[in-house]
Coordinates of C-alpha atoms in Angstrom, one line a residue:
Chain L
X437 CA 0.0 0.0 0.0
X438 CA 2.7 2.4 0.9
X439 CA 5.9 3.2 -0.9
X440 CA 8.9 3.0 1.2
X441 CA 12.3 4.2 0.1
X442 CA 15.5 2.6 0.9
X443 CA 17.7 5.5 2.0
X444 CA 20.9 3.6 1.5
X445 CA 20.3 3.0 -2.2
X446 CA 21.3 5.4 -4.9
X447 CA 18.9 8.3 -4.8
X448 CA 17.1 7.5 -8.0
X449 CA 16.0 4.1 -7.0
X450 CA 12.6 3.6 -5.4
X451 CA 11.5 0.2 -4.2
X452 CA 8.0 -0.9 -3.3
X453 CA 8.5 -3.2 -0.4
X454 CA 6.7 -6.5 -1.2
X455 CA 6.0 -9.0 1.5
X456 CA 4.3 -12.3 0.8
X457 CA 0.5 -12.1 1.0
X458 CA -0.4 -12.9 4.6
X459 CA -2.7 -15.9 5.2
X460 CA -6.4 -15.7 5.8
X461 CA -6.0 -15.9 9.6
X462 CA -3.4 -13.1 10.0
X463 CA -5.4 -10.9 7.7
X464 CA -8.7 -11.3 9.6
X465 CA -7.4 -12.2 13.1
X466 CA -8.5 -8.9 14.7
X467 CA -12.1 -8.9 13.7
X468 CA -12.6 -12.6 14.2
X469 CA -11.3 -12.5 17.8
X470 CA -13.4 -9.4 18.4
X471 CA -16.6 -11.1 17.1
X472 CA -15.9 -14.2 19.1
X473 CA -15.4 -12.3 22.4
X474 CA -18.5 -10.1 21.9
X475 CA -20.7 -13.1 21.0
X476 CA -19.4 -15.1 24.0
X477 CA -20.2 -12.2 26.3
X478 CA -23.8 -11.8 24.9
X479 CA -24.4 -15.6 25.1
X480 CA -23.1 -15.7 28.7
X481 CA -25.3 -12.7 29.6
X482 CA -28.4 -14.2 28.0
X483 CA -27.7 -17.6 29.6
X484 CA -27.3 -16.2 33.1
X485 CA -30.7 -14.5 32.8
X486 CA -32.5 -17.5 31.1
X487 CA -31.1 -19.9 33.7
X488 CA -32.3 -17.7 36.5
X489 CA -28.8 -17.0 37.8
X490 CA -29.4 -13.2 37.9
X491 CA -32.6 -11.1 38.2
X492 CA -33.4 -9.5 34.8
X493 CA -34.8 -6.5 36.7
X494 CA -31.2 -5.5 37.3
X495 CA -29.3 -6.8 34.3
X496 CA -32.0 -7.1 31.5
X497 CA -30.8 -9.4 28.8
X498 CA -29.8 -9.1 25.1
X499 CA -33.2 -10.5 23.9
X500 CA -35.2 -8.2 26.2
X501 CA -33.2 -5.2 25.0
X502 CA -33.8 -6.1 21.4
X503 CA -37.6 -6.5 22.1
X504 CA -37.7 -3.3 24.1
X505 CA -35.9 -1.4 21.3
X506 CA -38.4 -2.8 18.7
X507 CA -41.3 -1.7 20.9
X508 CA -39.9 1.7 21.5
X509 CA -39.3 2.4 17.8
X510 CA -42.7 1.1 16.8
X511 CA -44.4 3.3 19.4
X512 CA -42.5 6.2 18.0
X513 CA -41.9 8.3 21.2
X514 CA -38.2 7.6 20.9
X515 CA -38.0 9.6 17.6
X516 CA -38.7 12.8 19.4
X517 CA -36.0 12.0 22.0
X518 CA -33.5 11.3 19.2
X519 CA -34.5 14.5 17.4
X520 CA -34.1 16.6 20.6
X521 CA -30.7 15.1 21.5
X522 CA -29.6 15.4 17.9
X523 CA -30.4 19.1 17.7
X524 CA -28.7 19.8 21.0
X525 CA -25.6 17.9 19.8
X526 CA -25.4 19.5 16.4
X527 CA -25.7 23.0 17.8
X528 CA -23.4 22.5 20.7
X529 CA -20.7 20.7 18.7
X530 CA -21.0 23.1 15.7
X531 CA -20.7 26.1 18.1
X532 CA -17.6 24.7 19.8
X533 CA -15.9 24.2 16.4
X534 CA -16.9 27.7 15.3
X535 CA -15.5 29.2 18.5
X536 CA -12.7 26.7 19.3
X537 CA -10.9 26.7 15.9
X538 CA -10.6 30.5 15.3
X539 CA -9.9 31.2 19.0
X540 CA -7.3 28.5 19.1
X541 CA -5.6 29.9 16.0
X542 CA -5.6 33.4 17.4
X543 CA -4.3 32.3 20.8
X544 CA -1.7 30.1 19.2
X545 CA -0.4 32.8 16.9
X546 CA -0.7 36.0 18.9
X547 CA 1.1 36.0 22.3
X548 CA -1.0 38.8 23.7
X549 CA -4.3 37.3 22.8
X550 CA -3.1 34.1 24.5
X551 CA -2.0 36.1 27.6
X552 CA -5.5 37.6 27.9
X553 CA -7.6 34.4 27.5
X554 CA -5.3 31.7 28.8
X555 CA -6.3 32.1 32.5
X556 CA -9.9 31.5 31.7
X557 CA -9.3 28.6 29.4
X558 CA -7.0 26.9 31.9
X559 CA -9.5 27.4 34.8
X560 CA -12.5 26.2 32.8
X561 CA -10.6 23.3 31.2
X562 CA -9.3 22.1 34.6
X563 CA -12.6 22.3 36.4
X564 CA -15.2 19.6 35.9
X565 CA -17.7 21.4 33.8
X566 CA -20.5 19.2 35.1
X567 CA -20.3 21.6 38.1
X568 CA -21.6 24.3 35.8
X569 CA -24.7 22.4 34.8
X570 CA -27.0 24.1 37.5
X571 CA -25.7 27.5 36.4
X572 CA -26.4 26.7 32.8
X573 CA -30.0 25.7 33.7
X574 CA -30.4 29.0 35.7
X575 CA -29.2 31.0 32.8
X576 CA -30.7 29.1 29.8
X577 CA -33.7 27.2 31.3
X578 CA -34.4 23.5 31.0
X579 CA -34.9 23.6 27.2
X580 CA -32.4 23.3 24.4
X581 CA -30.4 26.3 25.5
X582 CA -28.8 24.8 28.7
X583 CA -28.0 21.6 26.9
X584 CA -26.3 23.3 24.0
X585 CA -24.3 25.4 26.5
X586 CA -23.2 22.3 28.4
X587 CA -22.2 20.4 25.2
X588 CA -20.4 23.5 24.0
X589 CA -18.5 23.9 27.3
X590 CA -17.5 20.3 27.1
X591 CA -16.3 20.2 23.5
X592 CA -14.9 23.6 23.0
X593 CA -11.8 23.3 25.2
X594 CA -10.2 20.2 23.7
X595 CA -10.7 21.6 20.2
X596 CA -9.3 25.0 21.2
X597 CA -6.3 23.7 23.2
X598 CA -5.4 21.3 20.4
X599 CA -5.6 24.1 17.9
X600 CA -3.3 26.3 20.1
X601 CA -0.8 23.5 20.2
X602 CA -1.1 22.9 16.5
X603 CA -0.4 26.5 15.6
X604 CA 2.5 26.8 18.1
X605 CA 4.2 23.7 16.8
X606 CA 4.2 24.8 13.2
X607 CA 7.7 24.1 11.9
X608 CA 9.7 27.4 11.9
X609 CA 11.5 26.3 8.7
X610 CA 8.2 26.1 6.8
X611 CA 7.4 29.7 7.9
X612 CA 10.9 30.7 6.7
X613 CA 10.4 29.1 3.4
X614 CA 7.0 30.7 2.9
X615 CA 8.5 34.1 3.8
X616 CA 11.5 33.6 1.4
X617 CA 9.0 33.0 -1.4
X618 CA 7.4 36.3 -0.5
X619 CA 4.2 34.9 1.1
X620 CA 1.9 37.5 2.6
X621 CA 0.5 37.0 6.1
X622 CA -2.8 35.7 4.7
X623 CA -0.9 33.3 2.3
X624 CA 1.4 32.1 5.1
X625 CA -1.7 31.3 7.0
X626 CA -3.6 29.5 4.3
X627 CA -0.6 27.6 2.9
X628 CA 1.5 26.8 5.9
X629 CA -0.1 27.4 9.3
X630 CA -3.5 25.9 8.6
X631 CA -2.4 22.7 6.8
X632 CA 0.2 22.1 9.6
X633 CA -2.5 22.1 12.2
X634 CA -4.9 19.7 10.4
X635 CA -3.7 16.6 12.3
X636 CA -4.0 18.4 15.7
X637 CA -7.4 19.8 14.7
X638 CA -8.8 16.3 13.8
X639 CA -7.5 14.9 17.1
X640 CA -9.1 17.8 18.9
X641 CA -12.4 17.2 17.1
X642 CA -12.3 13.6 18.2
X643 CA -11.6 14.5 21.8
X644 CA -14.3 17.1 21.7
X645 CA -16.8 14.6 20.4
X646 CA -16.5 12.4 23.5
X647 CA -17.0 15.4 25.7
X648 CA -20.1 16.5 23.7
X649 CA -21.7 13.1 24.1
X650 CA -21.1 13.3 27.9
X651 CA -22.7 16.7 27.8
X652 CA -25.9 15.4 26.1
X653 CA -26.5 12.8 28.8
X654 CA -25.5 14.8 31.8
X655 CA -27.4 17.9 30.7
X656 CA -30.6 15.9 30.0
X657 CA -30.3 13.9 33.2
X658 CA -30.1 17.0 35.3
X659 CA -33.1 18.9 33.9
X660 CA -34.9 18.2 30.6
X661 CA -38.3 17.3 29.1
X662 CA -37.1 15.2 26.3
X663 CA -33.9 13.6 24.8
X664 CA -32.1 10.3 25.1
X665 CA -30.4 11.2 28.3
X666 CA -33.8 12.2 29.7
X667 CA -35.3 8.9 28.6
X668 CA -32.5 7.0 30.3
X669 CA -33.0 9.0 33.4
X670 CA -36.7 8.4 33.6
X671 CA -36.4 4.7 32.7
X672 CA -33.8 4.3 35.3
X673 CA -35.8 5.8 38.1
X674 CA -38.8 3.6 37.2
X675 CA -36.7 0.4 37.0
X676 CA -37.1 -0.1 33.3
X677 CA -33.6 -1.5 32.9
X678 CA -34.1 -2.6 29.3
X679 CA -35.0 0.9 28.2
X680 CA -31.9 2.3 30.0
X681 CA -29.8 -0.2 28.1
X682 CA -31.4 0.8 24.8
X683 CA -30.6 4.5 25.5
X684 CA -27.0 3.6 26.5
X685 CA -26.5 1.5 23.4
X686 CA -27.8 4.4 21.2
X687 CA -25.4 6.9 22.7
X688 CA -22.5 4.5 22.5
X689 CA -23.4 3.7 18.9
X690 CA -23.5 7.4 18.1
X691 CA -20.1 7.8 19.7
X692 CA -18.5 4.9 17.9
X693 CA -20.0 5.9 14.6
X694 CA -18.9 9.5 14.7
X695 CA -15.5 8.6 16.0
X696 CA -15.0 6.2 13.1
X697 CA -16.2 8.9 10.7
X698 CA -13.5 11.3 12.0
X699 CA -10.9 8.5 11.9
X700 CA -11.8 8.0 8.3
X701 CA -11.1 11.7 7.6
X702 CA -7.8 11.4 9.5
X703 CA -6.7 8.5 7.4
X704 CA -7.2 10.6 4.3
X705 CA -4.5 12.9 5.7
X706 CA -2.2 10.1 6.9
X707 CA -0.4 9.5 3.6
X708 CA 1.8 12.4 4.1
X709 CA 2.2 12.2 7.8
X710 CA 5.8 11.3 8.4
X711 CA 5.3 9.9 11.9
X712 CA 3.2 7.1 10.5
X713 CA 5.9 5.5 8.6
X714 CA 8.3 4.7 11.3
Chain S
X1240 CA 35.4 38.6 -24.4
X1241 CA 32.9 40.9 -22.7
X1242 CA 32.7 40.9 -19.0
X1243 CA 29.2 39.5 -18.0
X1244 CA 27.0 42.1 -16.2
X1245 CA 27.1 42.3 -12.4
X1246 CA 24.1 40.6 -10.9
X1247 CA 24.6 40.9 -7.2
X1248 CA 26.6 43.5 -5.4
X1249 CA 27.4 43.8 -1.7
X1250 CA 28.9 47.2 -0.7
X1251 CA 30.3 47.6 2.8
X1252 CA 27.5 45.4 4.2
X1253 CA 27.4 45.6 8.0
X1254 CA 25.1 43.7 10.3
X1255 CA 25.0 43.8 14.1
X1256 CA 22.3 43.0 16.6
X1257 CA 21.9 43.4 20.4
X1258 CA 22.5 40.2 22.2
X1259 CA 20.3 39.9 25.3
X1260 CA 22.5 37.5 27.1
X1261 CA 25.8 39.2 26.5
X1262 CA 24.2 42.7 27.0
X1263 CA 26.1 44.1 24.1
X1264 CA 25.9 44.5 20.4
X1265 CA 27.4 41.7 18.4
X1266 CA 28.8 42.4 15.0
X1267 CA 28.0 39.6 12.5
X1268 CA 29.1 41.0 9.2
X1269 CA 31.8 43.6 8.9
X1270 CA 32.2 45.5 5.7
X1271 CA 31.5 42.8 3.3
X1272 CA 32.2 43.7 -0.3
X1273 CA 31.4 41.2 -3.1
X1274 CA 30.2 41.1 -6.6
X1275 CA 28.6 38.2 -8.4
X1276 CA 28.3 38.3 -12.2
X1277 CA 25.6 36.8 -14.3
X1278 CA 26.0 33.1 -14.6
X1279 CA 28.6 32.9 -11.9
X1280 CA 28.6 30.4 -9.0
X1281 CA 30.1 31.9 -5.9
X1282 CA 30.8 29.8 -2.9
X1283 CA 31.2 31.2 0.6
X1284 CA 33.3 29.2 3.1
X1285 CA 34.4 30.1 6.6
X1286 CA 34.5 28.8 10.1
X1287 CA 31.3 27.7 11.8
X1288 CA 29.1 30.5 13.1
X1289 CA 31.0 33.1 11.2
X1290 CA 27.9 34.7 9.7
X1291 CA 27.8 33.0 6.3
X1292 CA 24.1 32.1 6.7
X1293 CA 23.3 35.6 8.0
X1294 CA 24.8 37.0 4.8
X1295 CA 22.7 34.7 2.7
X1296 CA 19.6 35.5 4.6
X1297 CA 20.3 39.2 4.2
X1298 CA 20.6 38.7 0.4
X1299 CA 17.4 36.7 0.5
X1300 CA 15.7 39.7 2.2
X1301 CA 14.9 37.8 5.3
X1302 CA 17.3 39.7 7.5
X1303 CA 17.7 43.5 7.3
X1304 CA 21.2 44.7 7.3
X1305 CA 22.4 47.5 9.6
X1306 CA 24.5 49.4 7.2
X1307 CA 25.9 49.3 3.6
X1308 CA 24.1 48.2 0.5
X1309 CA 23.0 45.0 -1.1
X1310 CA 22.0 45.4 -4.7
X1311 CA 20.5 43.1 -7.3
X1312 CA 20.7 44.4 -10.8
X1313 CA 21.6 47.8 -9.3
X1314 CA 18.4 48.0 -7.2
X1315 CA 18.6 47.8 -3.4
X1316 CA 17.3 44.7 -1.8
X1317 CA 14.4 45.3 0.6
X1318 CA 12.7 42.2 1.7
X1319 CA 12.2 38.9 -0.1
X1320 CA 11.3 38.9 -3.8
X1321 CA 10.7 36.6 -6.7
X1322 CA 14.1 37.5 -8.2
X1323 CA 15.8 35.4 -5.5
X1324 CA 15.1 32.0 -4.1
X1325 CA 16.7 30.2 -1.2
X1326 CA 17.5 26.5 -0.8
X1327 CA 17.9 25.8 2.9
X1328 CA 20.0 23.0 4.5
X1329 CA 16.8 21.3 5.7
X1330 CA 14.8 20.6 2.7
X1331 CA 11.6 21.9 4.5
X1332 CA 9.3 20.5 1.9
X1333 CA 5.7 20.8 2.8
X1334 CA 4.8 17.3 3.8
X1335 CA 1.1 17.7 2.9
X1336 CA 2.0 18.7 -0.7
X1337 CA 3.0 16.2 -3.3
X1338 CA 6.4 16.7 -5.1
X1339 CA 4.7 18.6 -8.0
X1340 CA 2.7 20.8 -5.6
X1341 CA 5.8 21.6 -3.6
X1342 CA 7.5 22.8 -6.7
X1343 CA 4.3 24.8 -7.7
X1344 CA 4.4 26.6 -4.3
X1345 CA 6.3 29.7 -5.2
X1346 CA 4.6 30.4 -8.4
X1347 CA 1.1 29.8 -7.0
X1348 CA 1.9 32.4 -4.3
X1349 CA 2.6 35.0 -7.0
X1350 CA -0.8 34.5 -8.6
X1351 CA 0.5 35.8 -11.9
X1352 CA 0.0 32.6 -13.9
X1353 CA -2.8 30.3 -14.7
X1354 CA -2.9 27.0 -12.8
X1355 CA -2.2 25.1 -16.0
X1356 CA 0.8 27.3 -16.7
X1357 CA 2.1 26.8 -13.2
X1358 CA 1.7 23.0 -13.5
X1359 CA 3.5 22.9 -16.8
X1360 CA 6.4 25.0 -15.6
X1361 CA 6.7 23.0 -12.4
X1362 CA 6.7 19.7 -14.3
X1363 CA 9.6 21.0 -16.3
X1364 CA 11.6 21.7 -13.2
X1365 CA 10.7 18.3 -11.7
X1366 CA 12.1 16.8 -14.9
X1367 CA 15.1 19.0 -14.8
X1368 CA 16.2 17.7 -11.4
X1369 CA 15.6 14.2 -12.6
X1370 CA 12.5 13.3 -10.7
X1371 CA 10.0 12.7 -13.5
X1372 CA 7.6 10.0 -12.4
X1373 CA 7.6 11.2 -8.8
X1374 CA 5.3 14.2 -9.3
X1375 CA 2.6 12.6 -7.1
X1376 CA 4.8 11.3 -4.4
X1377 CA 4.8 12.9 -1.0
X1378 CA 8.1 14.1 0.6
X1379 CA 7.9 11.4 3.2
X1380 CA 8.2 8.8 0.5
X1381 CA 11.5 10.2 -0.9
X1382 CA 15.1 9.8 0.2
X1383 CA 17.1 12.7 1.5
X1384 CA 18.8 13.3 -1.8
X1385 CA 15.5 13.3 -3.7
X1386 CA 14.0 15.7 -1.2
X1387 CA 16.8 18.1 -1.7
X1388 CA 16.4 17.9 -5.5
X1389 CA 12.7 18.8 -5.0
X1390 CA 13.9 21.7 -2.8
X1391 CA 16.1 22.9 -5.6
X1392 CA 13.4 22.5 -8.1
X1393 CA 11.0 24.5 -5.9
X1394 CA 13.5 27.3 -5.8
X1395 CA 14.2 27.2 -9.6
X1396 CA 10.5 27.1 -10.5
X1397 CA 10.0 30.8 -9.6
X1398 CA 12.7 31.6 -12.1
X1399 CA 14.9 33.6 -9.7
X1400 CA 17.8 35.6 -11.1
X1401 CA 20.0 34.5 -8.2
X1402 CA 19.8 31.1 -6.5
X1403 CA 20.9 31.2 -2.9
X1404 CA 21.9 27.8 -1.4
X1405 CA 22.6 27.5 2.3
X1406 CA 24.6 24.3 2.8
X1407 CA 22.1 22.3 0.8
X1408 CA 24.0 19.1 0.9
X1409 CA 25.2 19.1 4.5
X1410 CA 22.6 16.7 5.7
X1411 CA 23.3 14.1 3.0
X1412 CA 25.7 11.2 3.2
X1413 CA 29.0 11.7 1.4
X1414 CA 28.2 9.5 -1.7
X1415 CA 24.9 11.2 -2.3
X1416 CA 26.6 14.6 -1.7
X1417 CA 29.2 14.0 -4.4
X1418 CA 26.5 12.9 -6.8
X1419 CA 24.3 16.0 -6.0
X1420 CA 27.3 18.3 -6.6
X1421 CA 27.6 17.0 -10.1
X1422 CA 23.8 17.2 -10.6
X1423 CA 23.7 20.8 -9.3
X1424 CA 26.4 21.8 -11.7
X1425 CA 24.4 20.3 -14.5
X1426 CA 21.1 21.9 -13.3
X1427 CA 22.7 25.3 -12.9
X1428 CA 24.2 25.1 -16.4
X1429 CA 20.9 24.0 -18.0
X1430 CA 18.9 26.6 -16.1
X1431 CA 21.7 29.2 -16.7
X1432 CA 21.5 30.5 -13.1
X1433 CA 23.6 32.7 -11.0
X1434 CA 24.2 31.2 -7.6
X1435 CA 25.6 31.9 -4.2
X1436 CA 26.4 28.7 -2.3
X1437 CA 27.4 28.4 1.3
X1438 CA 29.3 25.4 2.4
X1439 CA 31.4 23.9 5.1
X1440 CA 33.2 21.7 2.7
X1441 CA 36.2 23.3 1.0
X1442 CA 36.3 20.5 -1.6
X1443 CA 32.7 21.2 -2.4
X1444 CA 33.4 24.9 -2.8
X1445 CA 36.3 24.4 -5.1
X1446 CA 34.4 21.8 -7.2
X1447 CA 31.3 23.9 -7.7
X1448 CA 32.4 27.5 -7.7
X1449 CA 33.8 30.0 -10.1
X1450 CA 34.9 32.0 -7.1
X1451 CA 35.3 31.1 -3.5
X1452 CA 34.9 33.9 -0.9
X1453 CA 36.6 33.0 2.3
X1454 CA 35.0 34.6 5.4
X1455 CA 37.0 35.1 8.6
X1456 CA 35.6 34.2 12.0
X1457 CA 33.0 36.5 13.4
X1458 CA 32.7 39.4 12.8
X1459 CA 32.9 38.1 9.2
X1460 CA 35.1 39.9 6.8
X1461 CA 36.1 38.6 3.5
X1462 CA 39.7 37.4 3.8
X1463 CA 40.1 36.7 0.1
X1464 CA 38.2 35.8 -3.0
X1465 CA 39.9 32.9 -4.7
X1466 CA 39.1 32.5 -8.4
X1467 CA 38.7 28.9 -9.6
X1468 CA 39.8 29.2 -13.2
X1469 CA 39.3 25.7 -14.3
X1470 CA 38.5 25.7 -18.0
X1471 CA 37.7 22.0 -18.4
X1472 CA 34.5 20.2 -17.6
X1473 CA 33.9 19.7 -13.9
X1474 CA 34.0 16.0 -13.4
X1475 CA 35.5 13.7 -10.9
X1476 CA 38.8 14.1 -12.8
X1477 CA 38.9 17.7 -11.7
X1478 CA 38.6 16.6 -8.1
X1479 CA 41.6 14.4 -8.5
X1480 CA 43.8 16.9 -10.3
X1481 CA 46.7 18.6 -8.6
X1482 CA 45.2 21.9 -9.5
X1483 CA 42.2 21.0 -7.3
X1484 CA 44.5 20.1 -4.4
X1485 CA 46.4 23.3 -4.7
X1486 CA 43.3 25.4 -4.6
X1487 CA 41.9 23.4 -1.7
X1488 CA 45.2 23.9 0.2
X1489 CA 45.2 27.6 -0.5
X1490 CA 41.7 28.0 0.9
X1491 CA 42.6 25.9 3.9
X1492 CA 45.4 28.2 4.9
X1493 CA 43.1 31.2 4.6
X1494 CA 40.7 29.9 7.2
X1495 CA 41.6 31.0 10.7
X1496 CA 44.2 28.9 12.4
X1497 CA 42.1 29.0 15.5
X1498 CA 39.2 27.3 13.9
X1499 CA 41.2 24.9 11.8
X1500 CA 40.8 22.1 14.4
X1501 CA 37.0 22.2 14.1
X1502 CA 37.0 22.6 10.4
X1503 CA 39.3 19.6 10.0
X1504 CA 36.6 17.4 11.5
X1505 CA 34.1 18.7 8.9
X1506 CA 36.2 17.7 6.0

C-alpha cells in the first residue's frame, strides 16, 4: 500500500516493499477475535438470565433489550428523543468548532491574545464542567439552551487547546520558506499554518466529540423534558432496565459511529504524515 | 570577451544585533564587499558560526542589514522577492503537498500565472532535477537526496535571477553529496543560473564555484576571494587533479588557524 524508500540506495531508486501475501488468519485475526469475544459475552449474559442466575430487573438481557428497542421504535416516542438530542448535539458541537478553531488559531499565533484568554481557558478546562450544569440551567432554562451550553462547554476546550498547540508547533522552517517565497500573512496562514494544524485539529475534534456526548447525557439527566439522556434517566428511576440499556447503546453507537467517521477523515491525511511510517 | 554584467553586489555590508544574554551589540558582518556576475557560482566558506548564513539570509531579504548596501541588478534589496530563491539546508518540503505541488508553491503564491501554466512549468523543473515520475509522491516517500532535489526545483521554479543555497547538501551522506554536486552543476548550467552557495566543505566549494569567498571568524570579513579558473569540464577528474588540491590547500590556509581544528573534522 505504501511506498517506502531505501535510503541507502542510490537516490534515484525507489522500491516498493513487497511482502508475501499474509494468510487468511493473519489478515482477519483482529475482527474474528473481536466477534468471538463479543458473541461469547452476549451468550453468557443471555444464559445467566435464562437460567435464572441473575434477576433481569437488574441486568436485563440481550433478547429483552432487542424486544424493548423494537417496541420503543414502533411506538414512536423515541424519535422525538432522538431529534431533541440530535439538535442539541449538532448545535453544541458546531458552536464549539466555530468558536474553538478560530480562537485556538488566534491564541496560538498572537502571544498577547493568548495572555488575555489563557487564564480563563485553563481554569475552565481544569474544572469539571459538570459543576456548571446548574448554572447553565439557571441561565438558559431547562430547554435546548442549557443543553447546547453544556455540550459547548465540554467540547470547545479540547478543540481550542489542540488548535493552540497545533499553531504553536508549526515548523519554523516552513514559515521561513514561505517568507522567502514572499508569502503575505494571509498566504502564510492558508498555505502553511492551517495545513500544519490539520492533524491536531482532527485529534481535537475527536476528543471534543467524546465530551459532547457526555454533555448530552449529563445535561438531560439534570433537567430536561425530552432527549435520550432524559429517557435514560426516567427509565432508570422507574426500574425499566431494558429501556436504560437501549438508551446507553444508542449513545454508545453514536459515539463509535462519529469517532469512526473522524478516523476515516484522519486516514485521508495520513499518507503524508511522516510519523506514520516509522 | 565581454565581462558578463554584475548581478549581485554587496557594498560595505554591515550587520549587528543586540545580544540579550551578553548585554552588548554583536557584529556579525563587517564591511562585506562582493560582486557576483551573471552566470557565476560563488561559494562562501568560513568557520562555523561566522555569519555566512546571515549574509545569505540578508541577500534573501529575510534579515535586514544594519549598514551598507545589497544590490541586485543595481536595485537595493528590501525584503524577499521573486528575483531570489533560497534553498535551505533542511529541505523543508511541505509534507502535505506532493512533489509537484511543492514545486508549484512559489509560483502559486505570486498569482500571476494560470494554474495550467504553473503546473507545466513545475513539471519542467521536476524533470530538470531528474524526478520525472515522482510528481505525485509525498516528501515522506522520498530519500534525503531526492527531497533536496525537490527543494532545488521548488527554488528554480520561480525563475529567480539568483539562487541562494545554504549548505544544501550538508545533511546528505558523502556519496549522495558528491552525486548531488555533479547534478547541481548540470542543473545550474541547464537553467543558466547565477548562484551563491554556502558550504562547510572546502572541496565542495572548489568543485562547484567560479569564485570562493573566504570569510573570517565572526565578525565576518572577506579574507580573500579565490578564483577557480578551471576551464575543463567539472568532473571527478577535476577533483583528483593537482590543481584542485592546490586550490583546496590555498583556501585551507586562509581559514583561521584558531578554527582549523573544528574545520578539519568537517572535511
